[in-house]
mmCIF file of C-alpha atoms in Angstrom:
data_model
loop_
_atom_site.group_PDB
_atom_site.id
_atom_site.type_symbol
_atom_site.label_atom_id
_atom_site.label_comp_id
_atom_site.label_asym_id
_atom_site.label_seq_id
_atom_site.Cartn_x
_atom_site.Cartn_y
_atom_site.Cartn_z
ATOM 1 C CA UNK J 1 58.505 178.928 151.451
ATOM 2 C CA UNK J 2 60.709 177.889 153.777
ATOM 3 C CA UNK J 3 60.573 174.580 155.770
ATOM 4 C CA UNK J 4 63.101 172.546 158.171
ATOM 5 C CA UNK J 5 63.315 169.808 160.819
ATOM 6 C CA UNK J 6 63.512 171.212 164.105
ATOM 7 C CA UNK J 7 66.929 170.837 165.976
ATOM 8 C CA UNK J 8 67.930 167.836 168.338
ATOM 9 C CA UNK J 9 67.029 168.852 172.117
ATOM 10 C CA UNK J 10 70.966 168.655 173.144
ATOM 11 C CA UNK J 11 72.361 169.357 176.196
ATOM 12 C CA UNK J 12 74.550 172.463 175.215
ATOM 13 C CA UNK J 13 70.864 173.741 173.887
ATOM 14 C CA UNK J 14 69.207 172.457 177.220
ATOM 15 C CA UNK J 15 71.374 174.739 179.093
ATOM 16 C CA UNK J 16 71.289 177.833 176.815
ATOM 17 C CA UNK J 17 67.334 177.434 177.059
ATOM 18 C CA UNK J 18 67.639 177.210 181.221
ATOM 19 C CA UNK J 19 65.851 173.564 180.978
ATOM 20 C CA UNK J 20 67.191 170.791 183.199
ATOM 21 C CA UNK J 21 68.247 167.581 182.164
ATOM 22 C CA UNK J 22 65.042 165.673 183.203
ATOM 23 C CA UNK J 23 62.870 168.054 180.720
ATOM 24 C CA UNK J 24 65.551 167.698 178.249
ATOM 25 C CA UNK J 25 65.442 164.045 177.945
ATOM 26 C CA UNK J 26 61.751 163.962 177.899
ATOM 27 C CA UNK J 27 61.611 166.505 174.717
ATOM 28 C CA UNK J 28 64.296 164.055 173.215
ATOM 29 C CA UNK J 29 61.878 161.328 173.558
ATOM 30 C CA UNK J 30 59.123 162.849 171.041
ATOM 31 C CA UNK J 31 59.426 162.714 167.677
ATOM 32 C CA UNK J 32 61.063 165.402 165.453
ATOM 33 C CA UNK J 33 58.772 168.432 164.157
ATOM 34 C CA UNK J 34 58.329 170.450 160.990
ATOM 35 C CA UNK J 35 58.725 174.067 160.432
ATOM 36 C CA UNK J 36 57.282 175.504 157.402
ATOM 37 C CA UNK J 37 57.076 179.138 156.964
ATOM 38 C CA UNK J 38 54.829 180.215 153.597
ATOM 39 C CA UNK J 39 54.804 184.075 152.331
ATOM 40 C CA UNK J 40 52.328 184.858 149.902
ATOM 41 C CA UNK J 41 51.090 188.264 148.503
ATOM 42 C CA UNK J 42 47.861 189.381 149.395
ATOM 43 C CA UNK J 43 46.495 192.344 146.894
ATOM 44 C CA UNK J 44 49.586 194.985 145.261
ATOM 45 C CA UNK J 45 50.808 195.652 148.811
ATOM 46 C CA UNK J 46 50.375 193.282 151.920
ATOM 47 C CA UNK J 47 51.724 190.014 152.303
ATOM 48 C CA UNK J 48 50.506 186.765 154.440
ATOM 49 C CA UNK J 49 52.912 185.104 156.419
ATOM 50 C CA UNK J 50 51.755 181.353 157.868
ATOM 51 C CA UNK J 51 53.787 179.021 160.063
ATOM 52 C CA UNK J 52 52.908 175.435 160.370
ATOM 53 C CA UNK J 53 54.488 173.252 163.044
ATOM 54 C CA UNK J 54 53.853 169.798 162.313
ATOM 55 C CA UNK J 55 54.462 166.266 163.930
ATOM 56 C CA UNK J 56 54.306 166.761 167.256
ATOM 57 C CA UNK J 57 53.375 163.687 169.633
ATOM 58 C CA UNK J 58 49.583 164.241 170.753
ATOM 59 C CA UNK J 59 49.465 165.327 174.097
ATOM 60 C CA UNK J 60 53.529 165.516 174.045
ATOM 61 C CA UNK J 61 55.468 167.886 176.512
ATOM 62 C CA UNK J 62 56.801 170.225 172.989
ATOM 63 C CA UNK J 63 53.560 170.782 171.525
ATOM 64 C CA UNK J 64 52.443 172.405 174.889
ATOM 65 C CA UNK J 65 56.073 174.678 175.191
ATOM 66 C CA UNK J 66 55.291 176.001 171.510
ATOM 67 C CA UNK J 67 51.432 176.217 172.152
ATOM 68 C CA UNK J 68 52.768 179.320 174.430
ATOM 69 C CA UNK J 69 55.873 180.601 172.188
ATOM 70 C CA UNK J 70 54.870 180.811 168.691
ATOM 71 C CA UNK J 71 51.775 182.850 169.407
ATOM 72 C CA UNK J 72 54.177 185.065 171.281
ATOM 73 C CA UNK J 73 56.657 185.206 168.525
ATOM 74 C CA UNK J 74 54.168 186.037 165.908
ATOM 75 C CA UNK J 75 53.041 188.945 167.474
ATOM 76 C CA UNK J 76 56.130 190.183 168.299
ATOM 77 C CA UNK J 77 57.001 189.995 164.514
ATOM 78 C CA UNK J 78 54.161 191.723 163.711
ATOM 79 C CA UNK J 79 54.670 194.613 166.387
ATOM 80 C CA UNK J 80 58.250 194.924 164.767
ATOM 81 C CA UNK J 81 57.300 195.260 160.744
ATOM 82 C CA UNK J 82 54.547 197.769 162.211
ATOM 83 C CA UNK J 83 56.554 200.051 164.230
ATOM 84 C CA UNK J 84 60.071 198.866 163.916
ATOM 85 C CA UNK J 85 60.171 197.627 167.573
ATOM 86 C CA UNK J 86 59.472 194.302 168.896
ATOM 87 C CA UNK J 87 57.423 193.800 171.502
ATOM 88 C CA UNK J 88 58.993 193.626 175.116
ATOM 89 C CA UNK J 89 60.133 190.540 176.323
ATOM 90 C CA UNK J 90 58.110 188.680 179.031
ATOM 91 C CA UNK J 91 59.358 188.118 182.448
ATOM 92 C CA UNK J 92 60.005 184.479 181.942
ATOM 93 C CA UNK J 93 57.536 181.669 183.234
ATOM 94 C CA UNK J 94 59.487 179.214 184.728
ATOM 95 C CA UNK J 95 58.828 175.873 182.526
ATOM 96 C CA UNK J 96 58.096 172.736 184.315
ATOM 97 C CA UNK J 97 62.106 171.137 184.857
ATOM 98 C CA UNK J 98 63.729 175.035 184.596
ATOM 99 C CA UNK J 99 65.629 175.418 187.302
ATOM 100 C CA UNK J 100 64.576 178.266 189.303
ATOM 101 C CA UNK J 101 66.568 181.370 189.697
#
């Protein structure tokens, strides 16, 4: 198991993310969140991997961003233990405050 507090929404992170400042101070507004990754074996050779994110503000701006990433992220990690490729990256959706390009 493996569990942390997720990271302060700073500005140097704000603009290696591509989110404006007005987004950025409205994440750093809600409370901090919980990561908790748990592997566990399932029969002689598979293995069950389960990510909680906990402590999000109901109704918050970050439990809405992650509602669209992790589900992403788990099935790119998936795709990449399969066949030793993740999958592609997305064109980008432009988040509400990114600035657009």
């Amino acid at each position: 198991m493996l569990s942390y507090t997720w990271h302060t929404f700073s500005p140097q992170w704000a603009a290696a993310a591509g989110i404006d400042e007005e987004l950025r101070s409205e994440l750093a507004k809600e409370p901090r969140t919980k990561v908790t990754y748990e592997i566990e074996p399932v029969g002689d050779t598979l293995a069950r991997l389960t990510i909680r994110h906990e402590g999000f503000e109901p109704d918050g701006t970050l439990i809405g961003m992650c509602g669209q990433a992790w589900p992403m992220l788990a099935s790119s990690l998936k795709t990449l233990l399969e066949t030793g490729a993740p999958l592609p990256e997305p064109e980008p959706e432009r988040m509400p405050g990114a600035p657009r390009t």
